[in-house]
Amino acid sequence: MTTFISTKFLGVLDYITSIVIAASPWLFHYDLSLSAAILFIPVFLGCMQLLMTIFSNYEFGMIKVFPMPAHLFLDGFVGFMLLISPFLYGFAHAVFLPQVILGLILLSMSIFTKDSVLEED
């Protein structure tokens, strides 16, 4: 499989997507009165994504302890969870498009990013 996203570009995307995911209930005006999951899931996953980004071993990681392959695996897992959460927790009738799009973005980032900071083209 062709990996065309560099770890430098991934670093920028990681910070942007994690903040957007955590703020998505307010950015996209979710109806928070329907379920606690509508608020909890994106805020929790966005904050965990931000922590993982800070602790990852790549150019934009601040505390380089988390290996890049594990980072990419968790990007994919968080993306998948975000993608299915509206359907799994029963709030797809209220809000699903922002979470599906953000989940697909994270999943794509995990699939198409180089495994290593040292990997050459």
mmCIF file with all atom_site columns, N, CA, C and O in Angstrom, residues 54-58 62-67:
data_model
loop_
_atom_site.group_PDB
_atom_site.id
_atom_site.type_symbol
_atom_site.label_atom_id
_atom_site.label_alt_id
_atom_site.label_comp_id
_atom_site.label_asym_id
_atom_site.label_entity_id
_atom_site.label_seq_id
_atom_site.pdbx_PDB_ins_code
_atom_site.Cartn_x
_atom_site.Cartn_y
_atom_site.Cartn_z
_atom_site.occupancy
_atom_site.B_iso_or_equiv
_atom_site.pdbx_formal_charge
_atom_site.auth_seq_id
_atom_site.auth_comp_id
_atom_site.auth_asym_id
_atom_site.auth_atom_id
_atom_site.pdbx_PDB_model_num
ATOM 1  N N  . ILE A 1 54 ? 0.799 14.449 21.697 1.00 0.00 ? 54 ILE A N  1
ATOM 2  C CA . ILE A 1 54 ? 1.837 15.092 22.506 1.00 0.00 ? 54 ILE A CA 1
ATOM 3  C C  . ILE A 1 54 ? 2.925 14.091 22.901 1.00 0.00 ? 54 ILE A C  1
ATOM 4  O O  . ILE A 1 54 ? 4.112 14.411 22.897 1.00 0.00 ? 54 ILE A O  1
ATOM 5  N N  . PHE A 1 55 ? 2.537 12.843 23.182 1.00 0.00 ? 55 PHE A N  1
ATOM 6  C CA . PHE A 1 55 ? 3.477 11.839 23.662 1.00 0.00 ? 55 PHE A CA 1
ATOM 7  C C  . PHE A 1 55 ? 4.069 10.958 22.564 1.00 0.00 ? 55 PHE A C  1
ATOM 8  O O  . PHE A 1 55 ? 4.819 10.035 22.854 1.00 0.00 ? 55 PHE A O  1
ATOM 9  N N  . SER A 1 56 ? 3.754 11.207 21.288 1.00 0.00 ? 56 SER A N  1
ATOM 10 C CA . SER A 1 56 ? 4.244 10.356 20.199 1.00 0.00 ? 56 SER A CA 1
ATOM 11 C C  . SER A 1 56 ? 5.675 10.704 19.790 1.00 0.00 ? 56 SER A C  1
ATOM 12 O O  . SER A 1 56 ? 6.094 11.859 19.868 1.00 0.00 ? 56 SER A O  1
ATOM 13 N N  . ASN A 1 57 ? 6.375 9.699  19.307 1.00 0.00 ? 57 ASN A N  1
ATOM 14 C CA . ASN A 1 57 ? 7.776 9.842  18.914 1.00 0.00 ? 57 ASN A CA 1
ATOM 15 C C  . ASN A 1 57 ? 7.851 10.208 17.429 1.00 0.00 ? 57 ASN A C  1
ATOM 16 O O  . ASN A 1 57 ? 8.125 9.361  16.583 1.00 0.00 ? 57 ASN A O  1
ATOM 17 N N  . TYR A 1 58 ? 7.599 11.494 17.139 1.00 0.00 ? 58 TYR A N  1
ATOM 18 C CA . TYR A 1 58 ? 7.750 12.025 15.795 1.00 0.00 ? 58 TYR A CA 1
ATOM 19 C C  . TYR A 1 58 ? 7.972 13.519 15.877 1.00 0.00 ? 58 TYR A C  1
ATOM 20 O O  . TYR A 1 58 ? 8.082 14.057 16.980 1.00 0.00 ? 58 TYR A O  1
ATOM 21 N N  . MET A 1 62 ? 5.816 16.229 21.638 1.00 0.00 ? 62 MET A N  1
ATOM 22 C CA . MET A 1 62 ? 6.567 17.032 22.614 1.00 0.00 ? 62 MET A CA 1
ATOM 23 C C  . MET A 1 62 ? 7.344 16.154 23.591 1.00 0.00 ? 62 MET A C  1
ATOM 24 O O  . MET A 1 62 ? 8.446 16.484 23.990 1.00 0.00 ? 62 MET A O  1
ATOM 25 N N  . ILE A 1 63 ? 6.745 15.026 23.980 1.00 0.00 ? 63 ILE A N  1
ATOM 26 C CA . ILE A 1 63 ? 7.382 14.086 24.897 1.00 0.00 ? 63 ILE A CA 1
ATOM 27 C C  . ILE A 1 63 ? 7.422 12.755 24.144 1.00 0.00 ? 63 ILE A C  1
ATOM 28 O O  . ILE A 1 63 ? 6.455 12.033 24.096 1.00 0.00 ? 63 ILE A O  1
ATOM 29 N N  . LYS A 1 64 ? 8.528 12.450 23.560 1.00 0.00 ? 64 LYS A N  1
ATOM 30 C CA . LYS A 1 64 ? 8.646 11.364 22.571 1.00 0.00 ? 64 LYS A CA 1
ATOM 31 C C  . LYS A 1 64 ? 8.815 9.989  23.222 1.00 0.00 ? 64 LYS A C  1
ATOM 32 O O  . LYS A 1 64 ? 9.911 9.472  23.317 1.00 0.00 ? 64 LYS A O  1
ATOM 33 N N  . VAL A 1 65 ? 7.697 9.404  23.659 1.00 0.00 ? 65 VAL A N  1
ATOM 34 C CA . VAL A 1 65 ? 7.769 8.083  24.282 1.00 0.00 ? 65 VAL A CA 1
ATOM 35 C C  . VAL A 1 65 ? 6.891 7.048  23.572 1.00 0.00 ? 65 VAL A C  1
ATOM 36 O O  . VAL A 1 65 ? 7.095 5.856  23.731 1.00 0.00 ? 65 VAL A O  1
ATOM 37 N N  . PHE A 1 66 ? 5.926 7.467  22.802 1.00 0.00 ? 66 PHE A N  1
ATOM 38 C CA . PHE A 1 66 ? 4.955 6.579  22.180 1.00 0.00 ? 66 PHE A CA 1
ATOM 39 C C  . PHE A 1 66 ? 5.408 6.249  20.761 1.00 0.00 ? 66 PHE A C  1
ATOM 40 O O  . PHE A 1 66 ? 5.602 7.152  19.955 1.00 0.00 ? 66 PHE A O  1
ATOM 41 N N  . PRO A 1 67 ? 5.623 4.963  20.410 1.00 0.00 ? 67 PRO A N  1
ATOM 42 C CA . PRO A 1 67 ? 6.136 4.612  19.078 1.00 0.00 ? 67 PRO A CA 1
ATOM 43 C C  . PRO A 1 67 ? 5.139 4.931  17.959 1.00 0.00 ? 67 PRO A C  1
ATOM 44 O O  . PRO A 1 67 ? 3.926 4.855  18.144 1.00 0.00 ? 67 PRO A O  1
#
